[in-house]
Tab-separated table of C-alpha atoms in Angstrom:
chain	number	residue	atom	x	y	z
A	679	MET	CA	188.109	132.747	102.551
A	680	LYS	CA	185.675	129.979	103.559
A	681	LEU	CA	182.091	130.042	102.330
A	682	LYS	CA	180.680	130.165	105.828
A	683	ASN	CA	182.713	133.329	106.509
A	684	THR	CA	181.483	134.907	103.284
A	685	LEU	CA	177.864	134.071	103.988
A	686	GLY	CA	178.296	135.312	107.530
A	687	VAL	CA	179.421	138.725	106.293
A	688	VAL	CA	176.530	138.984	103.838
A	689	ILE	CA	173.905	137.754	106.321
A	690	GLY	CA	175.309	140.139	108.899
A	691	SER	CA	174.857	142.992	106.435
A	692	LEU	CA	171.264	141.914	105.816
A	693	ILE	CA	170.438	141.784	109.522
A	694	GLY	CA	172.257	145.023	110.231
A	695	SER	CA	170.317	146.809	107.522
A	696	LEU	CA	167.024	145.983	109.219
A	697	SER	CA	167.975	148.186	112.167
A	698	LEU	CA	168.466	151.280	110.051
A	699	SER	CA	165.839	153.938	110.633
A	700	ALA	CA	165.790	155.209	107.029
A	701	LEU	CA	165.501	152.551	104.339
A	702	ALA	CA	164.939	153.591	100.744
A	703	GLN	CA	165.784	152.724	97.205
A	704	GLY	CA	167.443	155.315	94.992
A	705	GLN	CA	170.817	156.973	94.585
A	706	GLY	CA	173.246	156.040	97.356
A	707	ALA	CA	171.388	152.835	98.247
A	708	VAL	CA	173.252	149.653	99.193
A	709	GLU	CA	172.075	146.177	98.212
A	710	ALA	CA	173.259	143.042	99.986
A	711	GLU	CA	172.387	139.627	98.543
A	712	ILE	CA	173.029	135.929	99.041
A	713	PHE	CA	172.868	133.752	95.936
A	714	GLY	CA	173.123	130.237	94.571
A	715	LYS	CA	174.098	129.579	90.958
A	716	ARG	CA	174.429	126.490	88.749
A	717	TYR	CA	177.816	126.361	87.031
A	718	PHE	CA	177.921	125.026	83.444
A	719	GLU	CA	181.602	124.520	82.582
A	720	ASP	CA	183.141	124.476	79.119
A	721	SER	CA	183.453	121.063	77.478
A	722	THR	CA	187.275	121.233	77.552
A	723	ARG	CA	187.181	120.930	81.342
A	724	ASP	CA	187.546	117.437	82.811
A	725	PHE	CA	184.859	117.746	85.481
A	726	ASP	CA	181.090	117.800	85.940
A	727	GLU	CA	178.807	120.778	86.475
A	728	GLY	CA	178.571	122.197	89.975
A	729	ASN	CA	177.208	124.979	92.159
A	730	LEU	CA	178.479	128.459	93.085
A	731	LEU	CA	177.279	129.758	96.476
A	732	GLY	CA	178.083	133.197	97.810
A	733	GLY	CA	177.020	136.784	98.315
A	734	SER	CA	177.342	140.280	96.885
A	735	LEU	CA	177.291	143.887	97.963
A	736	GLY	CA	176.253	146.702	95.598
A	737	TYR	CA	176.186	150.489	95.658
A	738	PHE	CA	173.788	152.569	93.510
A	739	LEU	CA	175.632	155.418	91.777
A	740	THR	CA	172.247	156.593	90.434
A	741	GLU	CA	168.673	155.333	90.815
A	742	ASP	CA	169.387	152.803	88.037
A	743	LEU	CA	173.159	152.073	87.896
A	744	ALA	CA	174.920	150.044	90.605
A	745	LEU	CA	178.437	148.688	91.110
A	746	VAL	CA	178.340	145.182	92.597
A	747	LEU	CA	181.197	143.253	94.251
A	748	SER	CA	180.581	139.500	94.602
A	749	TYR	CA	182.320	136.446	96.051
A	750	GLY	CA	181.330	132.791	95.755
A	751	GLU	CA	182.772	129.306	96.272
A	752	TYR	CA	182.286	126.272	94.041
A	753	HIS	CA	180.729	123.075	95.446
A	754	ASP	CA	179.698	119.629	94.197
A	755	ILE	CA	182.138	119.619	91.287
A	756	ARG	CA	183.868	116.271	90.604
A	757	GLY	CA	186.392	115.198	87.998
A	758	ASP	CA	185.148	112.987	85.168
A	759	VAL	CA	187.966	110.453	85.611
A	760	THR	CA	189.317	110.856	89.114
A	761	ASN	CA	185.986	111.615	90.806
A	762	LYS	CA	188.002	114.142	92.772
A	763	ASP	CA	186.052	116.805	94.710
A	764	ILE	CA	187.176	120.044	93.036
A	765	LYS	CA	187.177	123.274	95.048
A	766	GLY	CA	187.359	126.842	93.813
A	767	SER	CA	186.190	130.414	94.178
A	768	SER	CA	185.166	133.387	92.040
A	769	THR	CA	185.447	137.089	92.783
A	770	GLY	CA	183.709	139.592	90.494
A	771	LEU	CA	182.988	143.267	89.947
A	772	ASP	CA	179.978	144.198	87.774
A	773	ALA	CA	178.110	147.298	86.649
A	774	VAL	CA	174.374	146.579	86.782
A	775	TYR	CA	171.815	148.767	85.015
A	776	HIS	CA	168.210	148.484	86.192
A	777	PHE	CA	165.123	149.292	84.136
A	778	GLY	CA	161.846	150.621	85.490
A	779	GLU	CA	161.115	152.891	88.437
A	780	PRO	CA	162.533	152.256	91.939
A	781	GLY	CA	160.001	150.829	94.350
A	782	PRO	CA	157.960	147.653	94.789
A	783	GLY	CA	157.543	145.620	91.611
A	784	LEU	CA	159.589	144.134	88.764
A	785	ARG	CA	162.912	145.621	87.595
A	786	PRO	CA	164.775	143.895	84.718
A	787	TYR	CA	168.524	144.439	84.569
A	788	LEU	CA	171.600	144.027	82.369
A	789	SER	CA	175.111	143.615	83.781
A	790	GLY	CA	178.702	143.533	82.638
A	791	GLY	CA	182.038	143.214	84.377
A	792	VAL	CA	185.062	141.055	85.135
A	793	ALA	CA	185.701	138.081	87.425
A	794	HIS	CA	188.705	136.186	88.725
A	795	GLN	CA	188.274	132.410	88.992
A	796	SER	CA	190.539	130.192	91.060
A	797	ILE	CA	189.592	126.522	90.704
A	798	GLY	CA	191.215	123.131	91.099
A	799	GLN	CA	192.206	121.011	88.107
A	800	ALA	CA	190.737	117.548	87.649
A	801	ALA	CA	193.647	115.916	85.815
A	802	ARG	CA	196.555	117.361	87.802
A	803	SER	CA	197.401	119.074	91.064
A	804	GLY	CA	197.431	122.811	91.551
A	805	ARG	CA	194.851	125.483	90.776
A	806	ASP	CA	193.812	127.175	87.569
A	807	HIS	CA	193.684	130.985	87.823
A	808	THR	CA	191.760	132.736	85.036
A	809	THR	CA	190.323	136.168	84.245
A	810	GLN	CA	186.829	136.244	82.787
A	811	GLY	CA	184.603	138.826	81.132
A	812	VAL	CA	181.023	138.630	82.375
A	813	LEU	CA	177.765	139.628	80.670
A	814	GLY	CA	174.455	139.000	82.390
A	815	ALA	CA	170.728	139.644	82.332
A	816	GLY	CA	167.874	138.903	84.683
A	817	LEU	CA	164.934	140.078	86.728
A	818	LYS	CA	164.582	141.493	90.232
A	819	TYR	CA	161.268	141.526	92.042
A	820	TYR	CA	160.965	143.920	94.988
A	821	PHE	CA	158.346	142.587	97.387
A	822	THR	CA	158.573	145.860	99.338
A	823	GLU	CA	160.681	148.981	99.048
A	824	HIS	CA	163.588	147.063	100.569
A	825	PHE	CA	163.352	143.277	100.064
A	826	PHE	CA	163.810	141.531	96.718
A	827	ALA	CA	164.404	138.230	94.946
A	828	ARG	CA	166.489	137.839	91.793
A	829	ALA	CA	166.890	135.355	88.938
A	830	GLY	CA	169.445	135.698	86.170
A	831	VAL	CA	171.920	134.201	83.705
A	832	ASP	CA	175.616	135.114	83.268
A	833	GLY	CA	177.868	134.341	80.334
A	834	LEU	CA	181.577	133.953	81.205
A	835	TYR	CA	184.316	134.431	78.598
A	836	ASN	CA	187.743	133.134	79.625
A	837	PHE	CA	190.384	135.585	78.375
A	838	ASP	CA	193.199	133.105	79.064
A	839	ARG	CA	191.768	130.101	77.170
A	840	GLY	CA	189.209	131.705	74.867
A	841	ASP	CA	186.305	129.464	75.914
A	842	THR	CA	182.844	130.278	77.272
A	843	GLU	CA	180.990	129.078	80.374
A	844	TRP	CA	177.618	129.860	81.964
A	845	LEU	CA	176.007	130.513	85.316
A	846	ALA	CA	172.266	130.479	86.058
A	847	GLY	CA	171.017	131.296	89.527
A	848	VAL	CA	168.735	132.956	92.032
A	849	GLY	CA	169.247	135.184	95.064
A	850	VAL	CA	167.498	137.145	97.795
A	851	GLY	CA	168.561	140.431	99.341
A	852	VAL	CA	167.795	143.773	100.909
A	853	ASN	CA	168.105	147.362	99.688
A	854	PHE	CA	168.706	150.190	102.158
A	855	GLY	CA	170.147	153.613	102.748
A	856	GLY	CA	169.266	155.438	99.526
A	857	THR	CA	167.629	158.775	98.904
A	858	LYS	CA	164.841	159.703	96.533
A	859	PRO	CA	164.393	163.077	94.821
A	860	ALA	CA	161.994	165.309	96.656
A	861	PRO	CA	158.590	165.317	95.005
A	862	ILE	CA	157.736	168.360	92.960
A	863	VAL	CA	155.017	170.250	94.775
A	864	ALA	CA	153.024	172.756	92.799
A	865	ALA	CA	153.035	176.242	94.233
A	866	PRO	CA	149.764	177.035	95.968
A	867	GLU	CA	147.376	179.272	94.157
A	868	PRO	CA	147.611	182.843	95.460
A	869	ILE	CA	144.785	183.833	97.738
A	870	PRO	CA	142.966	186.747	96.151
A	871	GLU	CA	142.840	189.949	98.083
A	872	PRO	CA	139.470	190.444	99.735
A	873	GLU	CA	137.198	192.878	98.016
A	874	PRO	CA	137.075	196.206	99.819
A	875	VAL	CA	133.974	196.665	101.909
A	876	GLU	CA	131.749	199.328	100.466
A	877	GLU	CA	131.190	202.261	102.732
A	878	PRO	CA	127.700	202.830	104.118
A	879	PRO	CA	125.512	205.235	102.121
A	880	GLN	CA	125.914	207.995	104.718
A	881	THR	CA	129.656	208.244	104.052
A	882	VAL	CA	130.908	210.740	101.450
A	883	ARG	CA	134.413	210.685	99.979
A	884	VAL	CA	136.656	213.002	98.008
A	885	GLU	CA	139.683	211.574	96.158
A	886	LEU	CA	142.745	213.318	94.796
A	887	ASP	CA	145.044	212.102	91.988
A	888	VAL	CA	147.860	214.517	91.019
A	889	LYS	CA	150.206	213.588	88.153
A	890	PHE	CA	153.883	214.635	87.903
A	891	ASP	CA	156.399	214.981	85.091
A	892	PHE	CA	159.314	212.550	84.909
A	893	ASP	CA	161.814	213.023	87.759
A	894	LYS	CA	159.920	216.102	89.023
A	895	SER	CA	158.269	216.954	92.339
A	896	VAL	CA	156.796	220.332	91.374
A	897	VAL	CA	152.995	220.491	91.391
A	898	LYS	CA	151.719	221.429	87.917
A	899	GLU	CA	149.302	224.353	87.527
A	900	GLU	CA	146.491	222.179	86.162
A	901	SER	CA	146.487	220.163	89.420
A	902	TYR	CA	145.767	223.089	91.736
A	903	GLY	CA	142.009	222.977	91.095
A	904	ASP	CA	141.792	219.331	92.200
A	905	ILE	CA	143.839	220.083	95.323
A	906	LYS	CA	141.523	223.020	96.138
A	907	ASN	CA	138.460	220.773	95.885
A	908	LEU	CA	139.971	218.473	98.491
A	909	ALA	CA	140.884	221.432	100.716
A	910	ASP	CA	137.331	222.872	100.483
A	911	PHE	CA	135.888	219.513	101.489
A	912	MET	CA	138.208	219.252	104.492
A	913	ASN	CA	137.411	222.806	105.540
A	914	GLN	CA	133.682	221.997	105.302
A	915	TYR	CA	134.188	218.959	107.531
A	916	PRO	CA	136.838	220.034	110.082
A	917	GLN	CA	136.777	216.650	111.843
A	918	THR	CA	138.396	214.997	108.793
A	919	SER	CA	142.088	214.258	108.183
A	920	THR	CA	144.062	212.684	105.332
A	921	VAL	CA	147.345	211.058	104.331
A	922	VAL	CA	148.935	212.291	101.103
A	923	GLU	CA	150.651	209.340	99.357
A	924	GLY	CA	153.471	209.831	96.851
A	925	HIS	CA	154.443	207.311	94.111
A	926	THR	CA	156.933	206.989	91.226
A	927	ASP	CA	157.443	204.869	88.138
A	928	SER	CA	160.164	202.158	88.050
A	929	VAL	CA	162.901	204.209	86.370
A	930	GLY	CA	165.821	204.713	88.775
A	931	THR	CA	167.001	202.995	91.926
A	932	ASP	CA	164.688	202.051	94.784
A	933	ALA	CA	166.380	204.529	97.130
A	934	TYR	CA	166.125	207.432	94.670
A	935	ASN	CA	162.472	206.705	93.876
A	936	GLN	CA	161.633	206.478	97.573
A	937	ALA	CA	163.043	209.966	98.206
A	938	LEU	CA	161.323	211.329	95.052
A	939	SER	CA	157.944	209.969	96.166
A	940	GLU	CA	158.342	211.636	99.564
A	941	ARG	CA	159.151	215.001	97.904
A	942	ARG	CA	156.033	214.726	95.732
A	943	ALA	CA	153.810	213.936	98.725
A	944	ASN	CA	155.265	216.884	100.697
A	945	ALA	CA	154.726	219.228	97.728
A	946	VAL	CA	150.988	218.457	97.621
A	947	ARG	CA	150.764	218.690	101.431
A	948	ASP	CA	152.341	222.176	101.301
A	949	VAL	CA	149.677	223.364	98.822
A	950	LEU	CA	146.869	222.052	101.057
A	951	VAL	CA	148.284	223.625	104.216
A	952	ASN	CA	149.982	226.828	103.039
A	953	GLN	CA	147.744	227.890	100.157
A	954	TYR	CA	144.307	226.525	101.044
A	955	GLY	CA	144.354	226.738	104.846
A	956	VAL	CA	143.966	223.098	105.919
A	957	GLY	CA	145.412	222.595	109.411
A	958	ALA	CA	148.898	221.073	109.294
A	959	GLU	CA	147.978	218.597	112.030
A	960	ARG	CA	145.238	217.183	109.756
A	961	VAL	CA	147.509	216.311	106.799
A	962	ASP	CA	150.253	213.674	106.870
A	963	SER	CA	152.435	212.633	103.951
A	964	VAL	CA	154.156	209.384	103.048
A	965	GLY	CA	156.178	208.094	100.092
A	966	TYR	CA	155.923	204.577	98.652
A	967	GLY	CA	158.543	204.863	95.902
A	968	GLU	CA	157.889	202.486	92.995
A	969	SER	CA	156.362	199.748	95.185
A	970	ARG	CA	152.681	200.405	94.366
A	971	PRO	CA	152.223	200.771	90.591
A	972	VAL	CA	148.691	201.020	89.198
A	973	ALA	CA	149.757	200.696	85.549
A	974	ASP	CA	152.332	198.799	83.482
A	975	ASN	CA	155.805	200.304	83.950
A	976	ALA	CA	156.923	198.654	80.701
A	977	THR	CA	155.151	201.392	78.674
A	978	SER	CA	155.571	205.171	78.704
A	979	GLU	CA	151.810	205.614	79.201
A	980	GLY	CA	151.864	203.288	82.205
A	981	ARG	CA	154.859	205.060	83.761
A	982	ALA	CA	153.085	208.447	83.365
A	983	ILE	CA	150.090	207.084	85.306
A	984	ASN	CA	152.353	205.767	88.086
A	985	ARG	CA	154.024	209.187	88.647
A	986	ARG	CA	151.294	210.407	91.013
A	987	VAL	CA	150.190	211.613	94.438
A	988	GLU	CA	146.956	210.277	95.873
A	989	ALA	CA	144.773	211.283	98.805
A	990	GLU	CA	141.228	210.715	99.946
A	991	VAL	CA	138.958	212.116	102.643
A	992	GLU	CA	135.784	210.630	104.064
A	993	ALA	CA	133.110	212.304	106.172
A	994	GLN	CA	129.863	211.215	107.790
A	995	VAL	CA	126.858	213.285	106.746
A	996	GLN	CA	123.469	213.527	108.362
A	997	GLN	CA	120.706	211.735	106.468
């Protein structure tokens, strides 16, 4: 592959990325870069130092770790004796770990991987093909969320010959296509229930609170006096009406407790209507099951308080 073709692919990626509607660093992001590096060859080679020009494409597996595929071609390398212009290329695959938080600013990195070098030989014809281990370090500076410049150094170990070479270079690139974790938003503070509006002084009220034994809907004898007081008040003020509300504790299923609360409410309604003469059309009943506790269901005392029937009646009196 010719260098101009390689650079064309990389530059095309850079330009294409600018048209994306959602650019972001983070997991799943892609980085495209063009670079220039100075090549410092091992002293056993019979040629001068040169340049490596090319590009890379990386993919972020996480916010910090990326896999980077690179390709570059060697230029300006000449043999010490023959003054021959030596050509070559290098293809590499690196894992790059970034430090710091994604976003504008400085992010140091460390890298490691392998490369395949194909380069001409100064003293004889043919090409030298070698496999190299690569360790690198450097700095990236993100001018914005998406555009960055890089400077770094790579150490190359030749597995075939056992010698070491170096690359030092710079690059510019673009980051696009990633996703960031959604920010953690604290749950809003609950809005307190408004305080009930106090009734005007001319309003009088009678309240009823009848307790029941566990799993029972029979009105206990000690509750009849309270029920009679409510009935007397309603008979004194015949324009009044009421809703008898039944409740349970939390023991049992929702469906069972709903039916039990309705039986309790109906039992108190029957005493008001059938024993104390309140008109049936003036008394409704409803069950709320275990949905409206007034005490802690985790204790036996609290559950006893929640096994109840409530009612209230209000009347306007002349001042």
